[in-house]
Amino acid sequence: MLSLGFFLEKMLAVYFDCPGGPENLYVKEVMKPHPGEGEVLVKVSASALNRADLLQRRGTYPPPKGASEILGLEAAGIVAGFGPGCEGRWKIGDAVMALLSGGGQAEYVTVPEGYLMPIPNDMTFIQAAAIPEAWLTAFQLLHFVGKIQKGETVLIHAGASGVGIAAIQLVRLAKAIPIVTAGTQEKLKATANLGAAAGFNYKTEDFSEKVLAFTQGSGVDIILDCVGGSYWEKNLNCLSTDGRWIIYGLLSGGEVHGDLFARLLSKRGSIHTSLLR
């Protein structure tokens, strides 16, 4: 039987009272969560920072209904407790990493049992905390959505981002060819070191022309696009026949001005969209 004190325990969390810049963040004492049906309580050792956290802090990406308002979409730590109905996959003290709907930037977080993953023995908590959101997003986009095949060419926008860095390596593991866009030569050099076969500076050159030159006019089979509206013409220009354009973010907004459907139809292309949160 749980005592009332269990439910009144406090913890520290990263918090903000009004949307804005990082100067609005502070550490606040809040109520410690208690695990519900099928949930596990995790004592957090490390949490990562994602673009979604930055957007939420600015007030443009609210958490889903019922989710924690505390930032943090992934975390790593130690299993500290269980709610009713857990299936016994984990035990107290297990080292785990987790995909979250929010709440990772705190001392404790509750997680549905199926969202936990074991941390490999040779991986630190800090390394593990950076795995779930970025790497699962990249894996989902490439394999579940894009159905990547051996030998295909994949254009990865924001190649030096968390998802981009993961995608480069996952494309290589799939025996396909990753090419990227980025905004500085330093970022392009970093992506090349990770295995990108080519990289183009979207600020100084037309990436669609460079992609067509690299692919000898055939275009790319898959585009991973977190930019959205402003890239649509260039994306379709360098998309191959039967290519898949996968949108998972709208950094430049969602408005499209022009005959997108006719251009897409002429390529027999397909648009897919995905959000992991």
PDB file of C-alpha atoms in Angstrom, residues 45-245:
ATOM      1  CA  SER A  45      20.831  10.563 -15.286  1.00  0.00           C
ATOM      2  CA  ALA A  46      20.981  12.472 -18.594  1.00  0.00           C
ATOM      3  CA  SER A  47      18.577  14.089 -21.036  1.00  0.00           C
ATOM      4  CA  ALA A  48      19.137  15.461 -24.525  1.00  0.00           C
ATOM      5  CA  LEU A  49      18.110  18.733 -26.148  1.00  0.00           C
ATOM      6  CA  ASN A  50      16.140  18.608 -29.401  1.00  0.00           C
ATOM      7  CA  ARG A  51      14.812  21.248 -31.769  1.00  0.00           C
ATOM      8  CA  ALA A  52      11.307  20.374 -30.569  1.00  0.00           C
ATOM      9  CA  ASP A  53      12.363  21.454 -27.072  1.00  0.00           C
ATOM     10  CA  LEU A  54      13.527  24.805 -28.448  1.00  0.00           C
ATOM     11  CA  LEU A  55      10.243  25.292 -30.296  1.00  0.00           C
ATOM     12  CA  GLN A  56       8.256  24.364 -27.203  1.00  0.00           C
ATOM     13  CA  ARG A  57      10.268  26.816 -25.119  1.00  0.00           C
ATOM     14  CA  ARG A  58       9.444  29.538 -27.657  1.00  0.00           C
ATOM     15  CA  GLY A  59       5.739  28.704 -27.401  1.00  0.00           C
ATOM     16  CA  THR A  60       5.293  27.338 -30.934  1.00  0.00           C
ATOM     17  CA  TYR A  61       5.149  23.585 -30.250  1.00  0.00           C
ATOM     18  CA  PRO A  62       2.956  22.719 -27.256  1.00  0.00           C
ATOM     19  CA  PRO A  63       3.139  19.204 -25.775  1.00  0.00           C
ATOM     20  CA  PRO A  64       0.399  16.725 -26.676  1.00  0.00           C
ATOM     21  CA  LYS A  65      -2.702  16.649 -24.499  1.00  0.00           C
ATOM     22  CA  GLY A  66      -1.957  14.866 -21.245  1.00  0.00           C
ATOM     23  CA  ALA A  67       1.832  14.987 -21.689  1.00  0.00           C
ATOM     24  CA  SER A  68       4.228  16.621 -19.234  1.00  0.00           C
ATOM     25  CA  GLU A  69       4.847  20.338 -19.800  1.00  0.00           C
ATOM     26  CA  ILE A  70       8.476  19.835 -18.772  1.00  0.00           C
ATOM     27  CA  LEU A  71      10.916  19.826 -21.696  1.00  0.00           C
ATOM     28  CA  GLY A  72      12.801  16.719 -22.766  1.00  0.00           C
ATOM     29  CA  LEU A  73      11.800  14.130 -25.391  1.00  0.00           C
ATOM     30  CA  GLU A  74      14.429  11.551 -24.480  1.00  0.00           C
ATOM     31  CA  ALA A  75      16.375  10.531 -21.405  1.00  0.00           C
ATOM     32  CA  ALA A  76      18.576   7.832 -19.923  1.00  0.00           C
ATOM     33  CA  GLY A  77      18.689   6.634 -16.340  1.00  0.00           C
ATOM     34  CA  ILE A  78      17.805   3.914 -13.853  1.00  0.00           C
ATOM     35  CA  VAL A  79      14.484   2.134 -13.325  1.00  0.00           C
ATOM     36  CA  ALA A  80      13.185   3.375  -9.969  1.00  0.00           C
ATOM     37  CA  GLY A  81       9.615   2.097  -9.710  1.00  0.00           C
ATOM     38  CA  PHE A  82       6.587   0.574 -11.416  1.00  0.00           C
ATOM     39  CA  GLY A  83       2.936   1.364 -11.874  1.00  0.00           C
ATOM     40  CA  PRO A  84       0.213  -1.297 -11.859  1.00  0.00           C
ATOM     41  CA  GLY A  85      -0.033  -3.630 -14.823  1.00  0.00           C
ATOM     42  CA  CYS A  86       3.648  -3.711 -15.836  1.00  0.00           C
ATOM     43  CA  GLU A  87       4.632  -6.971 -17.494  1.00  0.00           C
ATOM     44  CA  GLY A  88       7.897  -7.524 -15.631  1.00  0.00           C
ATOM     45  CA  ARG A  89      10.290  -6.746 -18.484  1.00  0.00           C
ATOM     46  CA  TRP A  90      12.400  -4.552 -16.183  1.00  0.00           C
ATOM     47  CA  LYS A  91      13.680  -4.587 -12.629  1.00  0.00           C
ATOM     48  CA  ILE A  92      14.711  -1.834 -10.218  1.00  0.00           C
ATOM     49  CA  GLY A  93      18.188  -0.591 -11.098  1.00  0.00           C
ATOM     50  CA  ASP A  94      18.099  -1.483 -14.812  1.00  0.00           C
ATOM     51  CA  ALA A  95      19.890   1.066 -17.016  1.00  0.00           C
ATOM     52  CA  VAL A  96      17.456   2.283 -19.662  1.00  0.00           C
ATOM     53  CA  MET A  97      16.955   4.948 -22.305  1.00  0.00           C
ATOM     54  CA  ALA A  98      13.520   6.182 -23.275  1.00  0.00           C
ATOM     55  CA  LEU A  99      11.549   8.005 -25.913  1.00  0.00           C
ATOM     56  CA  LEU A 100       9.271  10.534 -24.181  1.00  0.00           C
ATOM     57  CA  SER A 101       6.341  12.801 -24.985  1.00  0.00           C
ATOM     58  CA  GLY A 102       7.989  15.257 -22.563  1.00  0.00           C
ATOM     59  CA  GLY A 103       9.391  15.481 -19.047  1.00  0.00           C
ATOM     60  CA  GLY A 104      12.971  14.296 -19.603  1.00  0.00           C
ATOM     61  CA  GLN A 105      14.706  17.381 -18.207  1.00  0.00           C
ATOM     62  CA  ALA A 106      13.869  16.523 -14.613  1.00  0.00           C
ATOM     63  CA  GLU A 107      15.082  14.224 -11.861  1.00  0.00           C
ATOM     64  CA  TYR A 108      12.353  11.658 -12.559  1.00  0.00           C
ATOM     65  CA  VAL A 109      10.060  10.832 -15.458  1.00  0.00           C
ATOM     66  CA  THR A 110       7.343   8.237 -16.036  1.00  0.00           C
ATOM     67  CA  VAL A 111       7.470   6.196 -19.222  1.00  0.00           C
ATOM     68  CA  PRO A 112       5.139   3.602 -20.776  1.00  0.00           C
ATOM     69  CA  GLU A 113       6.889   0.264 -20.308  1.00  0.00           C
ATOM     70  CA  GLY A 114       7.161  -0.364 -24.055  1.00  0.00           C
ATOM     71  CA  TYR A 115       8.996   2.911 -24.672  1.00  0.00           C
ATOM     72  CA  LEU A 116      12.048   1.812 -22.653  1.00  0.00           C
ATOM     73  CA  MET A 117      15.174   0.348 -24.227  1.00  0.00           C
ATOM     74  CA  PRO A 118      18.174  -1.226 -22.514  1.00  0.00           C
ATOM     75  CA  ILE A 119      21.422   0.724 -22.595  1.00  0.00           C
ATOM     76  CA  PRO A 120      24.304  -1.297 -24.108  1.00  0.00           C
ATOM     77  CA  ASN A 121      27.058  -2.058 -21.607  1.00  0.00           C
ATOM     78  CA  ASP A 122      29.665   0.056 -23.394  1.00  0.00           C
ATOM     79  CA  MET A 123      27.469   3.166 -23.646  1.00  0.00           C
ATOM     80  CA  THR A 124      27.357   6.011 -21.110  1.00  0.00           C
ATOM     81  CA  PHE A 125      24.140   7.613 -19.883  1.00  0.00           C
ATOM     82  CA  ILE A 126      25.046  10.793 -21.766  1.00  0.00           C
ATOM     83  CA  GLN A 127      25.499   8.886 -25.017  1.00  0.00           C
ATOM     84  CA  ALA A 128      22.320   6.878 -24.455  1.00  0.00           C
ATOM     85  CA  ALA A 129      20.229   9.988 -23.812  1.00  0.00           C
ATOM     86  CA  ALA A 130      20.976  11.181 -27.343  1.00  0.00           C
ATOM     87  CA  ILE A 131      19.753   7.980 -29.020  1.00  0.00           C
ATOM     88  CA  PRO A 132      15.939   7.695 -28.833  1.00  0.00           C
ATOM     89  CA  GLU A 133      14.599  10.859 -30.478  1.00  0.00           C
ATOM     90  CA  ALA A 134      17.141  11.527 -33.236  1.00  0.00           C
ATOM     91  CA  TRP A 135      18.106   7.963 -34.101  1.00  0.00           C
ATOM     92  CA  LEU A 136      14.610   6.512 -33.963  1.00  0.00           C
ATOM     93  CA  THR A 137      13.334   9.411 -36.068  1.00  0.00           C
ATOM     94  CA  ALA A 138      16.000   8.726 -38.699  1.00  0.00           C
ATOM     95  CA  PHE A 139      15.376   4.973 -38.603  1.00  0.00           C
ATOM     96  CA  GLN A 140      11.613   5.465 -38.870  1.00  0.00           C
ATOM     97  CA  LEU A 141      11.933   7.864 -41.818  1.00  0.00           C
ATOM     98  CA  LEU A 142      14.326   5.665 -43.757  1.00  0.00           C
ATOM     99  CA  HIS A 143      12.937   2.193 -43.111  1.00  0.00           C
ATOM    100  CA  PHE A 144       9.284   2.408 -42.066  1.00  0.00           C
ATOM    101  CA  VAL A 145       8.321   5.409 -44.213  1.00  0.00           C
ATOM    102  CA  GLY A 146      10.887   5.576 -47.007  1.00  0.00           C
ATOM    103  CA  LYS A 147      11.426   1.832 -47.464  1.00  0.00           C
ATOM    104  CA  ILE A 148      15.070   2.466 -48.300  1.00  0.00           C
ATOM    105  CA  GLN A 149      16.707  -0.055 -50.643  1.00  0.00           C
ATOM    106  CA  LYS A 150      20.323  -1.021 -51.275  1.00  0.00           C
ATOM    107  CA  GLY A 151      22.011   1.273 -53.799  1.00  0.00           C
ATOM    108  CA  GLU A 152      19.496   4.122 -53.556  1.00  0.00           C
ATOM    109  CA  THR A 153      20.574   7.737 -53.143  1.00  0.00           C
ATOM    110  CA  VAL A 154      19.165   9.710 -50.219  1.00  0.00           C
ATOM    111  CA  LEU A 155      19.248  13.510 -49.922  1.00  0.00           C
ATOM    112  CA  ILE A 156      19.352  14.557 -46.251  1.00  0.00           C
ATOM    113  CA  HIS A 157      18.570  18.193 -45.533  1.00  0.00           C
ATOM    114  CA  ALA A 158      20.141  19.652 -42.367  1.00  0.00           C
ATOM    115  CA  GLY A 159      22.774  16.967 -42.628  1.00  0.00           C
ATOM    116  CA  ALA A 160      24.660  18.161 -39.542  1.00  0.00           C
ATOM    117  CA  SER A 161      21.572  18.097 -37.303  1.00  0.00           C
ATOM    118  CA  GLY A 162      20.925  15.276 -34.844  1.00  0.00           C
ATOM    119  CA  VAL A 163      18.584  13.466 -37.212  1.00  0.00           C
ATOM    120  CA  GLY A 164      20.886  14.213 -40.140  1.00  0.00           C
ATOM    121  CA  ILE A 165      23.959  12.784 -38.422  1.00  0.00           C
ATOM    122  CA  ALA A 166      22.023   9.633 -37.546  1.00  0.00           C
ATOM    123  CA  ALA A 167      20.545   9.367 -41.041  1.00  0.00           C
ATOM    124  CA  ILE A 168      23.935   9.533 -42.768  1.00  0.00           C
ATOM    125  CA  GLN A 169      25.170   6.538 -40.813  1.00  0.00           C
ATOM    126  CA  LEU A 170      21.915   4.581 -41.151  1.00  0.00           C
ATOM    127  CA  VAL A 171      21.885   5.128 -44.927  1.00  0.00           C
ATOM    128  CA  ARG A 172      25.410   3.739 -45.067  1.00  0.00           C
ATOM    129  CA  LEU A 173      24.366   0.729 -42.977  1.00  0.00           C
ATOM    130  CA  ALA A 174      21.561   0.131 -45.487  1.00  0.00           C
ATOM    131  CA  LYS A 175      24.219   0.063 -48.243  1.00  0.00           C
ATOM    132  CA  ALA A 176      22.730   3.167 -49.831  1.00  0.00           C
ATOM    133  CA  ILE A 177      24.283   6.540 -50.686  1.00  0.00           C
ATOM    134  CA  PRO A 178      23.786   9.594 -48.405  1.00  0.00           C
ATOM    135  CA  ILE A 179      24.218  13.140 -49.700  1.00  0.00           C
ATOM    136  CA  VAL A 180      23.461  16.217 -47.607  1.00  0.00           C
ATOM    137  CA  THR A 181      22.801  19.925 -47.467  1.00  0.00           C
ATOM    138  CA  ALA A 182      24.134  22.193 -44.735  1.00  0.00           C
ATOM    139  CA  GLY A 183      24.804  25.892 -44.209  1.00  0.00           C
ATOM    140  CA  THR A 184      28.579  26.000 -43.572  1.00  0.00           C
ATOM    141  CA  GLN A 185      31.695  24.325 -44.877  1.00  0.00           C
ATOM    142  CA  GLU A 186      32.497  23.163 -41.346  1.00  0.00           C
ATOM    143  CA  LYS A 187      29.206  21.290 -41.190  1.00  0.00           C
ATOM    144  CA  LEU A 188      29.751  19.793 -44.634  1.00  0.00           C
ATOM    145  CA  LYS A 189      33.195  18.601 -43.572  1.00  0.00           C
ATOM    146  CA  ALA A 190      31.703  16.981 -40.457  1.00  0.00           C
ATOM    147  CA  THR A 191      29.084  15.148 -42.542  1.00  0.00           C
ATOM    148  CA  ALA A 192      31.762  13.951 -44.958  1.00  0.00           C
ATOM    149  CA  ASN A 193      33.710  12.516 -42.038  1.00  0.00           C
ATOM    150  CA  LEU A 194      30.578  10.582 -41.037  1.00  0.00           C
ATOM    151  CA  GLY A 195      30.181   9.086 -44.501  1.00  0.00           C
ATOM    152  CA  ALA A 196      28.238  11.544 -46.664  1.00  0.00           C
ATOM    153  CA  ALA A 197      29.175  10.925 -50.287  1.00  0.00           C
ATOM    154  CA  ALA A 198      28.607  14.573 -51.183  1.00  0.00           C
ATOM    155  CA  GLY A 199      27.490  17.777 -49.500  1.00  0.00           C
ATOM    156  CA  PHE A 200      26.133  21.080 -50.751  1.00  0.00           C
ATOM    157  CA  ASN A 201      25.965  24.488 -49.102  1.00  0.00           C
ATOM    158  CA  TYR A 202      22.355  25.609 -49.535  1.00  0.00           C
ATOM    159  CA  LYS A 203      23.364  29.224 -48.803  1.00  0.00           C
ATOM    160  CA  THR A 204      25.851  29.556 -51.649  1.00  0.00           C
ATOM    161  CA  GLU A 205      24.736  27.070 -54.304  1.00  0.00           C
ATOM    162  CA  ASP A 206      21.612  25.547 -55.851  1.00  0.00           C
ATOM    163  CA  PHE A 207      21.492  22.153 -54.185  1.00  0.00           C
ATOM    164  CA  SER A 208      19.072  20.753 -56.784  1.00  0.00           C
ATOM    165  CA  GLU A 209      21.511  21.443 -59.610  1.00  0.00           C
ATOM    166  CA  LYS A 210      24.358  19.922 -57.606  1.00  0.00           C
ATOM    167  CA  VAL A 211      22.269  16.842 -56.790  1.00  0.00           C
ATOM    168  CA  LEU A 212      21.375  16.323 -60.458  1.00  0.00           C
ATOM    169  CA  ALA A 213      25.036  16.646 -61.406  1.00  0.00           C
ATOM    170  CA  PHE A 214      26.062  14.152 -58.706  1.00  0.00           C
ATOM    171  CA  THR A 215      23.407  11.629 -59.812  1.00  0.00           C
ATOM    172  CA  GLN A 216      24.124  12.209 -63.521  1.00  0.00           C
ATOM    173  CA  GLY A 217      20.646  13.588 -64.056  1.00  0.00           C
ATOM    174  CA  SER A 218      18.652  10.798 -62.464  1.00  0.00           C
ATOM    175  CA  GLY A 219      17.906  12.537 -59.156  1.00  0.00           C
ATOM    176  CA  VAL A 220      17.577  11.095 -55.667  1.00  0.00           C
ATOM    177  CA  ASP A 221      15.327   8.247 -54.586  1.00  0.00           C
ATOM    178  CA  ILE A 222      14.517   9.637 -51.130  1.00  0.00           C
ATOM    179  CA  ILE A 223      14.550  13.147 -49.666  1.00  0.00           C
ATOM    180  CA  LEU A 224      14.507  13.628 -45.889  1.00  0.00           C
ATOM    181  CA  ASP A 225      13.137  17.143 -45.500  1.00  0.00           C
ATOM    182  CA  CYS A 226      12.729  19.090 -42.257  1.00  0.00           C
ATOM    183  CA  VAL A 227      12.608  22.459 -44.049  1.00  0.00           C
ATOM    184  CA  GLY A 228       9.309  22.338 -45.924  1.00  0.00           C
ATOM    185  CA  GLY A 229       7.730  25.141 -47.935  1.00  0.00           C
ATOM    186  CA  SER A 230      10.693  27.048 -49.367  1.00  0.00           C
ATOM    187  CA  TYR A 231      12.381  23.892 -50.664  1.00  0.00           C
ATOM    188  CA  TRP A 232       9.503  22.353 -52.603  1.00  0.00           C
ATOM    189  CA  GLU A 233      10.570  23.385 -56.123  1.00  0.00           C
ATOM    190  CA  LYS A 234      14.199  22.400 -55.677  1.00  0.00           C
ATOM    191  CA  ASN A 235      13.181  19.137 -54.022  1.00  0.00           C
ATOM    192  CA  LEU A 236      10.952  18.173 -56.926  1.00  0.00           C
ATOM    193  CA  ASN A 237      13.586  19.303 -59.405  1.00  0.00           C
ATOM    194  CA  CYS A 238      16.080  16.750 -58.073  1.00  0.00           C
ATOM    195  CA  LEU A 239      13.640  13.966 -57.103  1.00  0.00           C
ATOM    196  CA  SER A 240      13.941  10.856 -59.255  1.00  0.00           C
ATOM    197  CA  THR A 241      11.065   9.223 -61.082  1.00  0.00           C
ATOM    198  CA  ASP A 242       9.052   7.293 -58.443  1.00  0.00           C
ATOM    199  CA  GLY A 243      11.019   9.109 -55.710  1.00  0.00           C
ATOM    200  CA  ARG A 244       9.814   9.546 -52.136  1.00  0.00           C
ATOM    201  CA  TRP A 245       9.801  12.996 -50.543  1.00  0.00           C
TER     202      TRP A 245
END
